[in-house]
PDB file of C-alpha atoms in Angstrom:
ATOM      1  CA  MET L   1       0.000   0.000   0.000  1.00  0.00           C
ATOM      2  CA  GLY L   2       1.337   3.437  -0.948  1.00  0.00           C
ATOM      3  CA  TRP L   3       1.497   6.681   0.968  1.00  0.00           C
ATOM      4  CA  VAL L   4      -1.636   8.848   1.256  1.00  0.00           C
ATOM      5  CA  ALA L   5      -1.974  12.472   2.272  1.00  0.00           C
ATOM      6  CA  ALA L   6      -2.926  13.103   5.900  1.00  0.00           C
ATOM      7  CA  GLY L   7      -3.209  16.854   6.266  1.00  0.00           C
ATOM      8  CA  ASP L   8      -0.777  19.576   5.265  1.00  0.00           C
ATOM      9  CA  GLY L   9       2.800  18.395   5.071  1.00  0.00           C
ATOM     10  CA  TYR L  10       2.294  14.738   5.992  1.00  0.00           C
ATOM     11  CA  GLU L  11       1.579  11.347   4.455  1.00  0.00           C
ATOM     12  CA  VAL L  12       0.724   8.071   6.154  1.00  0.00           C
ATOM     13  CA  ALA L  13       1.046   4.418   5.207  1.00  0.00           C
ATOM     14  CA  LEU L  14       0.977   0.987   6.770  1.00  0.00           C
ATOM     15  CA  VAL L  15       4.544  -0.163   7.392  1.00  0.00           C
ATOM     16  CA  GLU L  16       4.923  -3.666   8.875  1.00  0.00           C
ATOM     17  CA  GLY L  17       1.365  -3.530  10.158  1.00  0.00           C
ATOM     18  CA  ARG L  18       1.452  -0.149  11.888  1.00  0.00           C
ATOM     19  CA  VAL L  19       0.548   3.369  10.768  1.00  0.00           C
ATOM     20  CA  THR L  20       3.671   5.384   9.962  1.00  0.00           C
ATOM     21  CA  ALA L  21       3.945   9.033   8.938  1.00  0.00           C
ATOM     22  CA  ARG L  22       6.465  10.971   6.895  1.00  0.00           C
ATOM     23  CA  SER L  23       6.936  14.628   6.136  1.00  0.00           C
ATOM     24  CA  THR L  24       6.342  15.936   2.620  1.00  0.00           C
ATOM     25  CA  SER L  25       7.928  19.347   3.003  1.00  0.00           C
ATOM     26  CA  GLY L  26      10.992  21.052   4.353  1.00  0.00           C
ATOM     27  CA  ARG L  27      14.424  19.548   4.914  1.00  0.00           C
ATOM     28  CA  SER L  28      12.937  16.340   6.355  1.00  0.00           C
ATOM     29  CA  ALA L  29      10.729  15.644   3.310  1.00  0.00           C
ATOM     30  CA  GLY L  30      10.428  11.924   2.688  1.00  0.00           C
ATOM     31  CA  ARG L  31      11.813  10.970   6.086  1.00  0.00           C
ATOM     32  CA  GLN L  32       9.724   8.606   8.202  1.00  0.00           C
ATOM     33  CA  LEU L  33       8.829   9.966  11.640  1.00  0.00           C
ATOM     34  CA  LYS L  34       9.396   8.022  14.844  1.00  0.00           C
ATOM     35  CA  SER L  35       5.941   8.949  16.130  1.00  0.00           C
ATOM     36  CA  LEU L  36       2.729  10.405  14.741  1.00  0.00           C
ATOM     37  CA  PRO L  37       2.208  14.164  15.194  1.00  0.00           C
ATOM     38  CA  LYS L  38      -1.074  15.056  16.903  1.00  0.00           C
ATOM     39  CA  ALA L  39      -2.597  16.374  13.680  1.00  0.00           C
ATOM     40  CA  VAL L  40      -1.788  13.082  11.951  1.00  0.00           C
ATOM     41  CA  ARG L  41      -3.052  10.912  14.829  1.00  0.00           C
ATOM     42  CA  GLU L  42      -6.471  12.553  14.589  1.00  0.00           C
ATOM     43  CA  HIS L  43      -6.691  12.590  10.796  1.00  0.00           C
ATOM     44  CA  PRO L  44      -9.423  10.434   9.141  1.00  0.00           C
ATOM     45  CA  GLU L  45      -6.856   8.704   6.890  1.00  0.00           C
ATOM     46  CA  THR L  46      -4.949   7.548   9.959  1.00  0.00           C
ATOM     47  CA  ASP L  47      -8.122   6.120  11.481  1.00  0.00           C
ATOM     48  CA  ARG L  48      -8.939   4.382   8.206  1.00  0.00           C
ATOM     49  CA  LEU L  49      -5.497   2.777   8.086  1.00  0.00           C
ATOM     50  CA  ARG L  50      -5.764   1.636  11.698  1.00  0.00           C
ATOM     51  CA  ARG L  51      -9.073  -0.076  10.969  1.00  0.00           C
ATOM     52  CA  PHE L  52      -7.601  -1.635   7.850  1.00  0.00           C
ATOM     53  CA  ALA L  53      -4.597  -2.901   9.839  1.00  0.00           C
ATOM     54  CA  THR L  54      -6.987  -4.503  12.337  1.00  0.00           C
ATOM     55  CA  TRP L  55      -8.869  -6.185   9.487  1.00  0.00           C
ATOM     56  CA  LEU L  56      -5.592  -7.495   8.026  1.00  0.00           C
ATOM     57  CA  GLU L  57      -4.623  -8.984  11.402  1.00  0.00           C
ATOM     58  CA  ARG L  58      -7.983 -10.737  11.704  1.00  0.00           C
ATOM     59  CA  HIS L  59      -7.767 -11.976   8.121  1.00  0.00           C
ATOM     60  CA  ALA L  60      -4.281 -13.377   8.677  1.00  0.00           C
ATOM     61  CA  ALA L  61      -5.421 -15.110  11.879  1.00  0.00           C
ATOM     62  CA  SER L  62      -8.428 -16.565  10.050  1.00  0.00           C
ATOM     63  CA  CYS L  63      -6.175 -17.947   7.291  1.00  0.00           C
ATOM     64  CA  ARG L  64      -3.847 -19.551   9.837  1.00  0.00           C
ATOM     65  CA  GLU L  65      -6.802 -21.087  11.708  1.00  0.00           C
ATOM     66  CA  GLN L  66      -8.227 -22.583   8.508  1.00  0.00           C
ATOM     67  CA  VAL L  67      -4.892 -24.020   7.385  1.00  0.00           C
ATOM     68  CA  ASP L  68      -4.297 -25.391  10.879  1.00  0.00           C
ATOM     69  CA  ALA L  69      -7.720 -27.085  10.729  1.00  0.00           C
ATOM     70  CA  TRP L  70      -6.840 -28.663   7.363  1.00  0.00           C
ATOM     71  CA  MET L  71      -3.538 -29.872   8.762  1.00  0.00           C
ATOM     72  CA  VAL L  72      -4.799 -31.226  12.074  1.00  0.00           C
ATOM     73  CA  SER L  73      -7.612 -33.078  10.290  1.00  0.00           C
ATOM     74  CA  SER L  74      -5.414 -34.142   7.326  1.00  0.00           C
ATOM     75  CA  LEU L  75      -8.408 -33.402   5.092  1.00  0.00           C
ATOM     76  CA  PRO L  76      -8.064 -33.422   1.275  1.00  0.00           C
ATOM     77  CA  VAL L  77      -7.767 -29.854   0.017  1.00  0.00           C
ATOM     78  CA  PRO L  78      -8.567 -29.047  -3.647  1.00  0.00           C
ATOM     79  CA  THR L  79      -5.412 -28.022  -5.478  1.00  0.00           C
ATOM     80  CA  GLY L  80      -7.432 -25.422  -7.363  1.00  0.00           C
ATOM     81  CA  LEU L  81      -8.399 -23.800  -4.057  1.00  0.00           C
ATOM     82  CA  LEU L  82      -4.755 -23.463  -3.014  1.00  0.00           C
ATOM     83  CA  ALA L  83      -3.948 -21.916  -6.398  1.00  0.00           C
ATOM     84  CA  LYS L  84      -6.816 -19.454  -6.026  1.00  0.00           C
ATOM     85  CA  VAL L  85      -5.851 -18.192  -2.557  1.00  0.00           C
ATOM     86  CA  TRP L  86      -2.074 -18.254  -3.066  1.00  0.00           C
ATOM     87  CA  PRO L  87      -1.778 -14.648  -4.394  1.00  0.00           C
ATOM     88  CA  ASP L  88      -3.215 -13.400  -1.083  1.00  0.00           C
ATOM     89  CA  GLU L  89      -0.218 -12.658   1.156  1.00  0.00           C
ATOM     90  CA  ALA L  90      -2.007 -13.828   4.301  1.00  0.00           C
ATOM     91  CA  TRP L  91      -2.935 -17.181   2.756  1.00  0.00           C
ATOM     92  CA  GLN L  92       0.539 -17.572   1.292  1.00  0.00           C
ATOM     93  CA  ALA L  93       2.169 -16.882   4.675  1.00  0.00           C
ATOM     94  CA  ALA L  94       0.011 -19.608   6.261  1.00  0.00           C
ATOM     95  CA  LEU L  95       0.611 -22.154   3.478  1.00  0.00           C
ATOM     96  CA  ARG L  96       4.189 -21.581   2.381  1.00  0.00           C
ATOM     97  CA  ASP L  97       6.655 -24.339   3.366  1.00  0.00           C
ATOM     98  CA  LEU L  98       4.015 -26.679   4.768  1.00  0.00           C
ATOM     99  CA  VAL L  99       4.628 -30.312   3.903  1.00  0.00           C
ATOM    100  CA  VAL L 100       2.196 -31.303   1.163  1.00  0.00           C
ATOM    101  CA  VAL L 101       1.387 -34.842   0.003  1.00  0.00           C
ATOM    102  CA  GLY L 102      -0.055 -35.555  -3.423  1.00  0.00           C
ATOM    103  CA  ASP L 103      -1.167 -38.786  -5.068  1.00  0.00           C
ATOM    104  CA  GLY L 104       2.152 -40.583  -5.549  1.00  0.00           C
ATOM    105  CA  GLU L 105       4.946 -41.625  -3.184  1.00  0.00           C
ATOM    106  CA  ASP L 106       7.257 -39.050  -4.764  1.00  0.00           C
ATOM    107  CA  GLU L 107       4.739 -36.224  -4.429  1.00  0.00           C
ATOM    108  CA  VAL L 108       5.865 -35.069  -0.989  1.00  0.00           C
ATOM    109  CA  GLY L 109       7.654 -31.841  -0.164  1.00  0.00           C
ATOM    110  CA  PHE L 110       7.592 -28.299   1.157  1.00  0.00           C
ATOM    111  CA  LEU L 111       5.095 -26.099  -0.660  1.00  0.00           C
ATOM    112  CA  ARG L 112       6.865 -23.214  -2.397  1.00  0.00           C
ATOM    113  CA  ASP L 113       4.426 -22.014  -5.053  1.00  0.00           C
ATOM    114  CA  ALA L 114       0.947 -22.487  -6.494  1.00  0.00           C
ATOM    115  CA  THR L 115       0.330 -21.326 -10.055  1.00  0.00           C
ATOM    116  CA  ALA L 116      -2.900 -20.023 -11.540  1.00  0.00           C
ATOM    117  CA  ASP L 117      -3.370 -23.208 -13.583  1.00  0.00           C
ATOM    118  CA  GLY L 118      -3.413 -25.391 -10.455  1.00  0.00           C
ATOM    119  CA  GLU L 119       0.182 -26.620 -10.409  1.00  0.00           C
ATOM    120  CA  LEU L 120       1.942 -26.868  -7.056  1.00  0.00           C
ATOM    121  CA  ARG L 121       5.706 -26.610  -6.744  1.00  0.00           C
ATOM    122  CA  LEU L 122       7.323 -28.489  -3.893  1.00  0.00           C
ATOM    123  CA  VAL L 123      10.889 -28.961  -2.669  1.00  0.00           C
ATOM    124  CA  ASP L 124      11.452 -32.624  -1.795  1.00  0.00           C
ATOM    125  CA  LEU L 125      13.936 -34.200   0.613  1.00  0.00           C
ATOM    126  CA  ASP L 126      16.538 -34.376  -2.177  1.00  0.00           C
ATOM    127  CA  GLY L 127      16.346 -30.628  -2.630  1.00  0.00           C
ATOM    128  CA  GLU L 128      14.706 -31.030  -6.026  1.00  0.00           C
ATOM    129  CA  THR L 129      11.724 -29.022  -7.229  1.00  0.00           C
ATOM    130  CA  VAL L 130       8.724 -31.271  -7.834  1.00  0.00           C
ATOM    131  CA  ARG L 131       5.719 -30.073  -9.834  1.00  0.00           C
ATOM    132  CA  ILE L 132       2.401 -31.762  -9.103  1.00  0.00           C
ATOM    133  CA  SER L 133      -1.183 -31.070 -10.102  1.00  0.00           C
ATOM    134  CA  PRO L 134      -3.476 -33.688  -8.492  1.00  0.00           C
ATOM    135  CA  ALA L 135      -7.130 -32.875  -7.868  1.00  0.00           C
ATOM    136  CA  THR L 136      -6.495 -32.721  -4.113  1.00  0.00           C
ATOM    137  CA  VAL L 137      -3.569 -32.769  -1.705  1.00  0.00           C
ATOM    138  CA  THR L 138      -3.265 -33.199   2.036  1.00  0.00           C
ATOM    139  CA  LEU L 139      -1.366 -31.134   4.571  1.00  0.00           C
ATOM    140  CA  PRO L 140      -0.789 -34.067   6.913  1.00  0.00           C
ATOM    141  CA  HIS L 141      -0.653 -33.938  10.673  1.00  0.00           C
ATOM    142  CA  PRO L 142       3.012 -34.525  11.632  1.00  0.00           C
ATOM    143  CA  VAL L 143       2.237 -37.690  13.592  1.00  0.00           C
ATOM    144  CA  LEU L 144       1.241 -39.253  10.248  1.00  0.00           C
ATOM    145  CA  LEU L 145       4.531 -38.346   8.526  1.00  0.00           C
ATOM    146  CA  GLU L 146       6.890 -41.328   8.424  1.00  0.00           C
ATOM    147  CA  ASP L 147       9.869 -39.129   7.503  1.00  0.00           C
ATOM    148  CA  LEU L 148       9.187 -36.491  10.166  1.00  0.00           C
ATOM    149  CA  GLU L 149      12.732 -36.428  11.591  1.00  0.00           C
ATOM    150  CA  ASP L 150      14.256 -36.193   8.103  1.00  0.00           C
ATOM    151  CA  LEU L 151      11.856 -33.394   7.253  1.00  0.00           C
ATOM    152  CA  ARG L 152      12.817 -31.530  10.413  1.00  0.00           C
ATOM    153  CA  GLU L 153      16.523 -31.830   9.641  1.00  0.00           C
ATOM    154  CA  PHE L 154      16.059 -30.737   6.037  1.00  0.00           C
ATOM    155  CA  ALA L 155      13.847 -27.825   7.119  1.00  0.00           C
ATOM    156  CA  ALA L 156      16.648 -26.637   9.404  1.00  0.00           C
ATOM    157  CA  GLU L 157      19.084 -26.767   6.481  1.00  0.00           C
ATOM    158  CA  LEU L 158      16.701 -24.763   4.285  1.00  0.00           C
ATOM    159  CA  GLY L 159      15.897 -22.266   7.050  1.00  0.00           C
ATOM    160  CA  VAL L 160      12.208 -23.107   6.771  1.00  0.00           C
ATOM    161  CA  VAL L 161       9.883 -21.137   9.028  1.00  0.00           C
ATOM    162  CA  GLN L 162       6.282 -22.334   8.840  1.00  0.00           C
ATOM    163  CA  GLY L 163       3.397 -19.944   9.391  1.00  0.00           C
ATOM    164  CA  VAL L 164       1.356 -22.841  10.790  1.00  0.00           C
ATOM    165  CA  ASP L 165       3.053 -25.183  13.245  1.00  0.00           C
ATOM    166  CA  GLN L 166       3.329 -28.517  11.443  1.00  0.00           C
ATOM    167  CA  ILE L 167       6.674 -30.332  11.410  1.00  0.00           C
ATOM    168  CA  HIS L 168       7.820 -28.829  14.716  1.00  0.00           C
ATOM    169  CA  ARG L 169       4.442 -29.352  16.368  1.00  0.00           C
ATOM    170  CA  ALA L 170       4.724 -31.368  19.575  1.00  0.00           C
ATOM    171  CA  THR L 171       3.672 -34.917  18.737  1.00  0.00           C
ATOM    172  CA  PHE L 172       2.896 -37.888  20.939  1.00  0.00           C
ATOM    173  CA  ARG L 173       2.808 -41.357  19.448  1.00  0.00           C
ATOM    174  CA  LYS L 174       0.360 -43.817  20.905  1.00  0.00           C
ATOM    175  CA  PRO L 175       2.086 -46.780  22.575  1.00  0.00           C
ATOM    176  CA  ASP L 176       1.854 -50.072  20.748  1.00  0.00           C
ATOM    177  CA  GLU L 177       0.153 -51.609  23.747  1.00  0.00           C
ATOM    178  CA  VAL L 178      -2.509 -49.890  25.869  1.00  0.00           C
ATOM    179  CA  ALA L 179      -4.906 -51.292  28.437  1.00  0.00           C
ATOM    180  CA  GLU L 180      -7.897 -52.713  26.587  1.00  0.00           C
ATOM    181  CA  LYS L 181     -10.594 -51.243  28.835  1.00  0.00           C
ATOM    182  CA  ALA L 182      -8.815 -48.092  30.027  1.00  0.00           C
ATOM    183  CA  THR L 183     -10.411 -44.750  29.130  1.00  0.00           C
ATOM    184  CA  GLU L 184      -7.973 -42.275  30.724  1.00  0.00           C
ATOM    185  CA  VAL L 185      -4.342 -41.202  30.647  1.00  0.00           C
ATOM    186  CA  LYS L 186      -2.884 -39.551  33.753  1.00  0.00           C
ATOM    187  CA  ASP L 187       0.588 -38.626  32.488  1.00  0.00           C
ATOM    188  CA  PHE L 188      -0.140 -34.918  32.924  1.00  0.00           C
ATOM    189  CA  ALA L 189      -2.525 -35.042  35.876  1.00  0.00           C
ATOM    190  CA  GLY L 190      -1.744 -33.304  39.149  1.00  0.00           C
ATOM    191  CA  GLY L 191      -0.430 -29.998  37.840  1.00  0.00           C
ATOM    192  CA  ARG L 192      -1.418 -27.501  40.537  1.00  0.00           C
ATOM    193  CA  PHE L 193      -2.623 -23.958  39.854  1.00  0.00           C
ATOM    194  CA  PRO L 194      -3.391 -21.160  42.384  1.00  0.00           C
ATOM    195  CA  SER L 195      -6.947 -20.934  41.063  1.00  0.00           C
ATOM    196  CA  ARG L 196      -9.331 -22.759  38.812  1.00  0.00           C
ATOM    197  CA  PHE L 197      -9.853 -19.456  36.973  1.00  0.00           C
ATOM    198  CA  GLY L 198      -6.137 -19.292  36.158  1.00  0.00           C
ATOM    199  CA  LEU L 199      -6.145 -22.833  34.793  1.00  0.00           C
ATOM    200  CA  ALA L 200      -9.231 -22.124  32.678  1.00  0.00           C
ATOM    201  CA  ALA L 201      -7.660 -18.880  31.432  1.00  0.00           C
ATOM    202  CA  ARG L 202      -4.543 -20.780  30.376  1.00  0.00           C
ATOM    203  CA  ALA L 203      -6.663 -23.266  28.443  1.00  0.00           C
ATOM    204  CA  THR L 204      -8.477 -20.447  26.651  1.00  0.00           C
ATOM    205  CA  ALA L 205      -5.245 -18.598  25.874  1.00  0.00           C
ATOM    206  CA  LEU L 206      -3.847 -21.770  24.303  1.00  0.00           C
ATOM    207  CA  GLY L 207      -6.866 -21.946  22.011  1.00  0.00           C
ATOM    208  CA  TYR L 208      -8.803 -24.673  23.809  1.00  0.00           C
ATOM    209  CA  ARG L 209     -12.481 -24.561  24.682  1.00  0.00           C
ATOM    210  CA  VAL L 210     -13.598 -24.670  28.303  1.00  0.00           C
ATOM    211  CA  SER L 211     -16.865 -26.524  28.782  1.00  0.00           C
ATOM    212  CA  GLY L 212     -18.112 -27.454  32.226  1.00  0.00           C
ATOM    213  CA  GLY L 213     -15.168 -28.822  34.152  1.00  0.00           C
ATOM    214  CA  TYR L 214     -13.085 -29.663  31.083  1.00  0.00           C
ATOM    215  CA  ALA L 215     -10.690 -28.120  28.611  1.00  0.00           C
ATOM    216  CA  THR L 216     -11.506 -29.648  25.238  1.00  0.00           C
ATOM    217  CA  ILE L 217     -10.656 -29.624  21.565  1.00  0.00           C
ATOM    218  CA  ARG L 218     -12.376 -31.239  18.591  1.00  0.00           C
ATOM    219  CA  VAL L 219     -10.223 -33.309  16.266  1.00  0.00           C
ATOM    220  CA  ARG L 220     -11.156 -35.106  13.081  1.00  0.00           C
ATOM    221  CA  ASP L 221      -9.289 -38.392  13.210  1.00  0.00           C
ATOM    222  CA  GLY L 222      -9.834 -40.475  10.103  1.00  0.00           C
ATOM    223  CA  GLU L 223     -13.544 -40.758   9.419  1.00  0.00           C
ATOM    224  CA  ARG L 224     -14.813 -39.500  12.749  1.00  0.00           C
ATOM    225  CA  THR L 225     -14.631 -36.515  15.065  1.00  0.00           C
ATOM    226  CA  VAL L 226     -13.154 -37.064  18.520  1.00  0.00           C
ATOM    227  CA  GLU L 227     -13.040 -34.720  21.496  1.00  0.00           C
ATOM    228  CA  PRO L 228     -10.026 -35.011  23.818  1.00  0.00           C
ATOM    229  CA  ALA L 229     -10.865 -33.544  27.240  1.00  0.00           C
ATOM    230  CA  VAL L 230      -8.798 -32.709  30.334  1.00  0.00           C
ATOM    231  CA  TRP L 231     -10.469 -32.189  33.703  1.00  0.00           C
ATOM    232  CA  ILE L 232      -9.616 -28.734  35.105  1.00  0.00           C
ATOM    233  CA  GLY L 233     -12.008 -28.472  38.068  1.00  0.00           C
ATOM    234  CA  GLU L 234     -15.564 -27.513  38.919  1.00  0.00           C
ATOM    235  CA  PRO L 235     -16.699 -24.413  36.965  1.00  0.00           C
ATOM    236  CA  TYR L 236     -17.674 -22.282  39.988  1.00  0.00           C
ATOM    237  CA  TRP L 237     -14.817 -23.258  42.276  1.00  0.00           C
ATOM    238  CA  ASP L 238     -12.683 -20.228  43.235  1.00  0.00           C
ATOM    239  CA  GLY L 239      -9.911 -22.040  45.075  1.00  0.00           C
ATOM    240  CA  ASP L 240      -6.775 -23.757  43.829  1.00  0.00           C
ATOM    241  CA  SER L 241      -7.132 -26.441  41.188  1.00  0.00           C
ATOM    242  CA  GLU L 242      -5.133 -29.039  39.335  1.00  0.00           C
ATOM    243  CA  THR L 243      -5.148 -30.803  36.017  1.00  0.00           C
ATOM    244  CA  GLY L 244      -6.947 -34.114  35.960  1.00  0.00           C
ATOM    245  CA  ALA L 245      -6.941 -37.114  33.673  1.00  0.00           C
ATOM    246  CA  LEU L 246      -7.152 -36.925  29.892  1.00  0.00           C
ATOM    247  CA  CYS L 247      -9.966 -38.796  28.166  1.00  0.00           C
ATOM    248  CA  TRP L 248     -11.408 -38.969  24.662  1.00  0.00           C
ATOM    249  CA  ARG L 249     -15.099 -38.799  23.755  1.00  0.00           C
ATOM    250  CA  ASP L 250     -17.091 -39.241  20.579  1.00  0.00           C
ATOM    251  CA  THR L 251     -19.649 -36.711  19.322  1.00  0.00           C
ATOM    252  CA  GLU L 252     -22.333 -38.377  21.472  1.00  0.00           C
ATOM    253  CA  GLY L 253     -20.277 -37.894  24.630  1.00  0.00           C
ATOM    254  CA  ARG L 254     -19.356 -41.575  24.964  1.00  0.00           C
ATOM    255  CA  ALA L 255     -15.944 -42.190  26.514  1.00  0.00           C
ATOM    256  CA  LEU L 256     -13.640 -44.060  24.144  1.00  0.00           C
ATOM    257  CA  THR L 257     -11.378 -46.824  25.302  1.00  0.00           C
ATOM    258  CA  LEU L 258      -7.688 -46.196  24.585  1.00  0.00           C
ATOM    259  CA  PRO L 259      -7.556 -48.801  21.775  1.00  0.00           C
ATOM    260  CA  GLU L 260     -10.323 -46.843  20.015  1.00  0.00           C
ATOM    261  CA  VAL L 261      -8.337 -43.587  19.943  1.00  0.00           C
ATOM    262  CA  GLY L 262      -6.637 -42.850  16.622  1.00  0.00           C
ATOM    263  CA  PRO L 263      -3.098 -41.434  16.220  1.00  0.00           C
ATOM    264  CA  VAL L 264      -4.089 -37.806  15.571  1.00  0.00           C
ATOM    265  CA  ALA L 265      -6.632 -37.625  18.402  1.00  0.00           C
ATOM    266  CA  TRP L 266      -4.085 -39.255  20.723  1.00  0.00           C
ATOM    267  CA  SER L 267      -1.345 -36.802  19.781  1.00  0.00           C
ATOM    268  CA  GLU L 268      -3.541 -33.694  19.988  1.00  0.00           C
ATOM    269  CA  GLY L 269      -5.057 -34.787  23.300  1.00  0.00           C
ATOM    270  CA  MET L 270      -1.639 -35.413  24.835  1.00  0.00           C
ATOM    271  CA  ARG L 271      -0.387 -32.119  23.390  1.00  0.00           C
ATOM    272  CA  MET L 272      -3.252 -30.265  25.088  1.00  0.00           C
ATOM    273  CA  ALA L 273      -2.690 -32.033  28.406  1.00  0.00           C
ATOM    274  CA  ALA L 274       1.057 -31.326  28.278  1.00  0.00           C
ATOM    275  CA  ALA L 275       0.520 -27.649  27.431  1.00  0.00           C
ATOM    276  CA  LEU L 276      -1.855 -27.186  30.362  1.00  0.00           C
ATOM    277  CA  TYR L 277       0.443 -29.049  32.745  1.00  0.00           C
ATOM    278  CA  ALA L 278       3.423 -26.912  31.690  1.00  0.00           C
ATOM    279  CA  GLY L 279       1.826 -23.847  33.324  1.00  0.00           C
ATOM    280  CA  ARG L 280       1.596 -25.446  36.759  1.00  0.00           C
ATOM    281  CA  THR L 281       3.058 -23.951  39.915  1.00  0.00           C
ATOM    282  CA  VAL L 282       6.432 -25.542  40.567  1.00  0.00           C
ATOM    283  CA  GLN L 283       7.862 -25.317  44.061  1.00  0.00           C
ATOM    284  CA  GLU L 284      11.609 -25.173  44.388  1.00  0.00           C
ATOM    285  CA  GLY L 285      13.001 -28.652  44.711  1.00  0.00           C
ATOM    286  CA  LYS L 286       9.702 -30.259  43.694  1.00  0.00           C
ATOM    287  CA  ASN L 287       8.002 -31.276  40.448  1.00  0.00           C
ATOM    288  CA  ALA L 288       4.435 -30.603  41.611  1.00  0.00           C
TER     289      ALA L 288
END
């Protein structure tokens, strides 16, 4: 976006997401100012740019949330859709360098470009540019990537920084053997917090939903939707609280046994439980 007039002797523009002014006259003409003069702060063009900056922030967050939903669910995404949104800087920032999987075994790599005719350009683990144009692709959850460690190492070599946390997302692989009738995991239970409100606030800040006495998240795992849930205390309790067990429920509220929990739901549930537990009060010399 270019510079626009904002009163006599000044212009304003959005620079790295914030309203910046510069002088258009005198010896300092063309020089950006460290702060906005009062006349510029109150000018209608400045207000318009501020509102536009707020809209851009919300748009960028919306793009990241949608791409994250595609990735967590590993849903097929039409290649034509990616090509259509790619010119938008916010969409491109969310999508660029995500690992994309096409139809064939060789159609795996970091997304670098999407052309108007629906062709995707990827960089594979050999450093080669691969061009693919299947009807759909997936942005797989990292727990489903067999070459995850190789991808992480190669990403470090390339200096890849993903707009949506994929390959460096904390993952938890389900043990090969779990108790057949068990419905809970207590690995991250017992994390103490000064108040139940503080624990609930942490869950909300991390992007999880608080419903009743639980912090929850909905995850599409394969063909069904699963809701991992961590007990965080009675809703109207004002005293100290602690994280409870992690369980998984179906859309009808039925508790799933551990063998019924798929790899993505397992990983995302454990990730939520670990993130909540990490905010606990730790006394010196103790792990409580």
